[in-house]
PDB file of C-alpha atoms in Angstrom:
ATOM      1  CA  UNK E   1     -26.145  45.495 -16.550  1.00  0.00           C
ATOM      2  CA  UNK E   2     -25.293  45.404 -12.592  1.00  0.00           C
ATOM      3  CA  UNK E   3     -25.645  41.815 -11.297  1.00  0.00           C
ATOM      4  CA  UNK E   4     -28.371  43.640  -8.185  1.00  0.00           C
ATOM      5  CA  UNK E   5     -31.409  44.377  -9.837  1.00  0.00           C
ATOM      6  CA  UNK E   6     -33.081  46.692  -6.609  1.00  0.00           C
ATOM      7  CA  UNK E   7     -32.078  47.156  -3.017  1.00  0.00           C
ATOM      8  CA  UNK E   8     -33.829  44.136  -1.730  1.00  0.00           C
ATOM      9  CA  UNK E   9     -31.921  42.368  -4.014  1.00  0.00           C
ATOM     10  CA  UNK E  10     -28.572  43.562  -2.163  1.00  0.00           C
ATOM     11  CA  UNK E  11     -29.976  42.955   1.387  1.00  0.00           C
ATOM     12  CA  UNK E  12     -31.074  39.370   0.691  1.00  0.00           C
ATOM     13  CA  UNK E  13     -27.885  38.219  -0.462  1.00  0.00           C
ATOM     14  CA  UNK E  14     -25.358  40.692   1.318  1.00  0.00           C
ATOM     15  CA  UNK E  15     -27.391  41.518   4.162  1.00  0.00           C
ATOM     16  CA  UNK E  16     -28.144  38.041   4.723  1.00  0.00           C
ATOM     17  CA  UNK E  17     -23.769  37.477   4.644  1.00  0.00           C
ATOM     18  CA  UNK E  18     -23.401  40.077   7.122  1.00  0.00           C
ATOM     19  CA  UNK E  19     -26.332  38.906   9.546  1.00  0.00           C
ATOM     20  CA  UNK E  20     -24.777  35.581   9.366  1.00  0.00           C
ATOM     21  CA  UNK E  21     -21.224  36.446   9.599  1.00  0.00           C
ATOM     22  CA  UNK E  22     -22.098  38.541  12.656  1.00  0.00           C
ATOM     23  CA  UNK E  23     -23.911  35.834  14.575  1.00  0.00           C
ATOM     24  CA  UNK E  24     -20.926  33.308  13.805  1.00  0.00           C
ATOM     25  CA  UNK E  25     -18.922  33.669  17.060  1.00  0.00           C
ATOM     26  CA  UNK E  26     -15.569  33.026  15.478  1.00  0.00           C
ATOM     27  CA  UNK E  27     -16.291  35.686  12.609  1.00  0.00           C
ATOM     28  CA  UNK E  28     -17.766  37.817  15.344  1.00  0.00           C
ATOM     29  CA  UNK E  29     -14.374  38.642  16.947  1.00  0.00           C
ATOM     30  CA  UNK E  30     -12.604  39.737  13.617  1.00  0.00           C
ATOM     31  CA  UNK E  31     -15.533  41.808  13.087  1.00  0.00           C
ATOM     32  CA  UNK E  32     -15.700  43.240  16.244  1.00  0.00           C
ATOM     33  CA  UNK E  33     -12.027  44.259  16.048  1.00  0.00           C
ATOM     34  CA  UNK E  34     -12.982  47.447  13.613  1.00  0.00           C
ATOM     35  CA  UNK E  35     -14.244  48.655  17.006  1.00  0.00           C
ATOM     36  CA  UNK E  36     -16.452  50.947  15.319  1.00  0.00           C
ATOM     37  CA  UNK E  37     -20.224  51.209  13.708  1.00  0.00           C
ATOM     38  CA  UNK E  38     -19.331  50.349   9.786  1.00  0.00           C
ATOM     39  CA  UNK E  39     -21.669  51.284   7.227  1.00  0.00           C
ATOM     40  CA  UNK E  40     -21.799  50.151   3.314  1.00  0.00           C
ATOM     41  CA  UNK E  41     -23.398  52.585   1.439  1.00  0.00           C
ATOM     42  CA  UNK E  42     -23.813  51.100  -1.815  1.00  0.00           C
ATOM     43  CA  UNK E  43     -24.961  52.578  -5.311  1.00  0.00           C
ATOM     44  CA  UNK E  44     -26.197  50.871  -8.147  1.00  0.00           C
ATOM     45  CA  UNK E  45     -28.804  49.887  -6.450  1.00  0.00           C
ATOM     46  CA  UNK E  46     -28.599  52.002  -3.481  1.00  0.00           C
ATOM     47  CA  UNK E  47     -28.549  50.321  -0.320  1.00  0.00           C
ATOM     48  CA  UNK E  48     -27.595  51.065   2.990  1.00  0.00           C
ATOM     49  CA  UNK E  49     -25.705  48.278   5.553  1.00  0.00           C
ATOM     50  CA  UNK E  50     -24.822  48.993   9.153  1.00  0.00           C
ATOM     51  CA  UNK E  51     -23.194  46.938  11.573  1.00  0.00           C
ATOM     52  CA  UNK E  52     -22.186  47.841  15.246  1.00  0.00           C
ATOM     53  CA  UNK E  53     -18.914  45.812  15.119  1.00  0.00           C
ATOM     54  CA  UNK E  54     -17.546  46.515  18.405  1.00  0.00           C
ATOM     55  CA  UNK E  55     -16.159  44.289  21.374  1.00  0.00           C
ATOM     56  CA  UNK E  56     -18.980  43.854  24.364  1.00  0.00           C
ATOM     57  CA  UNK E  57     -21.268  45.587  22.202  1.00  0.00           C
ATOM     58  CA  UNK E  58     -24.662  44.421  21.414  1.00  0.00           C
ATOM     59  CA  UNK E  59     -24.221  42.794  17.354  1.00  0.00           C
ATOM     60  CA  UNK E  60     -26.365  44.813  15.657  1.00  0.00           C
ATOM     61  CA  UNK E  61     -26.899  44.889  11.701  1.00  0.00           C
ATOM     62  CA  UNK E  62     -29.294  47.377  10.235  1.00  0.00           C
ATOM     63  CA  UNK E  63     -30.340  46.981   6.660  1.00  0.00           C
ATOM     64  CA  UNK E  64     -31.758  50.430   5.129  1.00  0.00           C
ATOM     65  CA  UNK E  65     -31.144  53.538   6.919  1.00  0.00           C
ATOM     66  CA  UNK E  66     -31.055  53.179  10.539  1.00  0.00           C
ATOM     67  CA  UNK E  67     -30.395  54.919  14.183  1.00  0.00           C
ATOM     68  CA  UNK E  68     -26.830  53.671  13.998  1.00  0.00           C
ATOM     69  CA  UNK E  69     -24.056  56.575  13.679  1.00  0.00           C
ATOM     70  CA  UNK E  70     -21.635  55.194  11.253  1.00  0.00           C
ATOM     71  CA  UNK E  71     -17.743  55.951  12.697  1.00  0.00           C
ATOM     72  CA  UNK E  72     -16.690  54.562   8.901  1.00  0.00           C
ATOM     73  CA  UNK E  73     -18.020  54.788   5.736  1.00  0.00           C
ATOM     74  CA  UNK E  74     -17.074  52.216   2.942  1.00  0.00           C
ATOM     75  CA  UNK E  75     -19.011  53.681  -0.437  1.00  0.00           C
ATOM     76  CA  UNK E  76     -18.749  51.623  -3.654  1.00  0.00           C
ATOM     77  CA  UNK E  77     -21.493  50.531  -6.664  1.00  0.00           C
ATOM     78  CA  UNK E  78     -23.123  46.954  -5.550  1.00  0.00           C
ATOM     79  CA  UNK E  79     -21.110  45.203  -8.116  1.00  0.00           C
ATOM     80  CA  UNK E  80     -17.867  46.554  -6.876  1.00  0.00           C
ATOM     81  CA  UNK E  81     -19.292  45.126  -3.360  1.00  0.00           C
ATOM     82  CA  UNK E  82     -20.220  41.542  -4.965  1.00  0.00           C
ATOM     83  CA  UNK E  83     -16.578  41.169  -6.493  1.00  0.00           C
ATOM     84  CA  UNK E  84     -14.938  41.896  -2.826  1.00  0.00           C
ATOM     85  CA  UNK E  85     -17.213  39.444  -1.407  1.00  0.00           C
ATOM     86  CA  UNK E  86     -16.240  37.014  -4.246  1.00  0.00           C
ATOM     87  CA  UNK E  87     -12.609  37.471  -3.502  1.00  0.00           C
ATOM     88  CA  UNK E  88     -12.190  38.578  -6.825  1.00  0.00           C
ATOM     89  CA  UNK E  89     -10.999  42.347  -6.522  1.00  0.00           C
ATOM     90  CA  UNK E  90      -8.555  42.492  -3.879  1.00  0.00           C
ATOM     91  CA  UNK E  91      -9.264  45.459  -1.280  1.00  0.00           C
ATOM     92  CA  UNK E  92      -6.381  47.155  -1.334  1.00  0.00           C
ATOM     93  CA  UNK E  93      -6.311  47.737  -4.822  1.00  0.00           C
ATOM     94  CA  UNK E  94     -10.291  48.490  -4.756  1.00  0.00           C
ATOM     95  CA  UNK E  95      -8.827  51.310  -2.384  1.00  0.00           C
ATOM     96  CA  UNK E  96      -6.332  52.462  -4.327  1.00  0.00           C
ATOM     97  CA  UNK E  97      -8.057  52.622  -7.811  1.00  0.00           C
ATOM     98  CA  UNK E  98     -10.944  54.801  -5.606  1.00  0.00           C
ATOM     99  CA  UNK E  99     -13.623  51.942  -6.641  1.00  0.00           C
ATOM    100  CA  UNK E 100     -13.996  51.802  -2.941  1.00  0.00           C
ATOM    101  CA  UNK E 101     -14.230  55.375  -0.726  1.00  0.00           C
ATOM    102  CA  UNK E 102     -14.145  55.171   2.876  1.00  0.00           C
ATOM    103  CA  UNK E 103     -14.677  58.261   5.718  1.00  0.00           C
ATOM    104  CA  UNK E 104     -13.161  57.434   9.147  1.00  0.00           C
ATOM    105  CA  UNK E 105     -10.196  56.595  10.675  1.00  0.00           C
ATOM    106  CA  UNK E 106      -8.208  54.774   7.769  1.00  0.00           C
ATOM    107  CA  UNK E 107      -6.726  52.561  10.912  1.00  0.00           C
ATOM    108  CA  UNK E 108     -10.057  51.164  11.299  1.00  0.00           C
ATOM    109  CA  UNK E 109     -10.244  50.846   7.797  1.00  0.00           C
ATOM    110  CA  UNK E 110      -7.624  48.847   7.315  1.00  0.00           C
ATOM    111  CA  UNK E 111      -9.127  46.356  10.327  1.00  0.00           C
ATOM    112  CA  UNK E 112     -11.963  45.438   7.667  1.00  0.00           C
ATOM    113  CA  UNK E 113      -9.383  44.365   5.407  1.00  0.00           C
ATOM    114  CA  UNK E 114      -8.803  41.359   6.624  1.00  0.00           C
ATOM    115  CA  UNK E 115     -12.445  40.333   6.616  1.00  0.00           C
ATOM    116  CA  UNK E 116     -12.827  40.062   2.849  1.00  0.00           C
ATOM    117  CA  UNK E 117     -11.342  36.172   3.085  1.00  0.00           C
ATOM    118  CA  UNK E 118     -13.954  34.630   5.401  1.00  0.00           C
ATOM    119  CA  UNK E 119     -16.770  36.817   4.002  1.00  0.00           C
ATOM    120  CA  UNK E 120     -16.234  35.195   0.364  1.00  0.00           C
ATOM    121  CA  UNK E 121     -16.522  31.650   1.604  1.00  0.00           C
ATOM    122  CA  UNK E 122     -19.570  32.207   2.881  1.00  0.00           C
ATOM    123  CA  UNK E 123     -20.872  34.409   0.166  1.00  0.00           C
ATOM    124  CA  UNK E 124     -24.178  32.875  -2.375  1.00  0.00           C
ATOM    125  CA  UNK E 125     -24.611  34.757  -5.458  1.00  0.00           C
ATOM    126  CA  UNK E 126     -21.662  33.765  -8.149  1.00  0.00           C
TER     127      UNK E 126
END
């Protein structure tokens, strides 16, 4: 049984993470260095996140589908997404197994990377 039960489910606990995350200055500028609209398109439940992580831009996080143009795509089932944010799958591997798809640049890809560390200490469901 996936740990999300519906959508709402995903943006109150992830969406809240990324809202957060972007409005922390410090997080802001390792965020920011994807230089690039990112987009989680999750399954199982399906949600939609968007962020406009880009130096001088305006932070912007959209939760559901949005006006923002995704530049990357990072596709994966919520509880794929919840184990990331946990620290417990390790990107790379999610990458290489396919648990995780991505369209875009895989250079800006790789930028997001990174990100996975200070995400999970600030992440709530267990």
């Amino acid at each position: 049984m996936p740990l999300f039960a519906s959508d709402a489910e995903v943006y109150e606990h992830v969406g809240r993470l990324i809202q957060d995350a972007v409005a922390d200055d410090e997080l802001w500028e390792a965020i920011a260095r994807a230089d690039a609209v990112v987009q989680l398109s999750v399954y199982e439940p399906g949600a939609v996140l968007t962020v406009r992580a880009m130096p001088g831009a305006e932070r912007q996080v959209e939760l559901g589908p949005g006006r923002l143009q995704p530049d990357v795509i990072l596709r994966m089932n919520a509880d794929t997404l919840h184990l990331l944010l946990l620290g417990r799958l390790n990107p790379t591997v999610a990458l290489a197994r396919g648990d995780v798809t991505t369209r875009g640049p895989a250079g800006k890809v790789l930028e997001l990377v990174p990100l996975t560390q200070p995400l999970a200490a600030r992440y709530g469901p267990q």
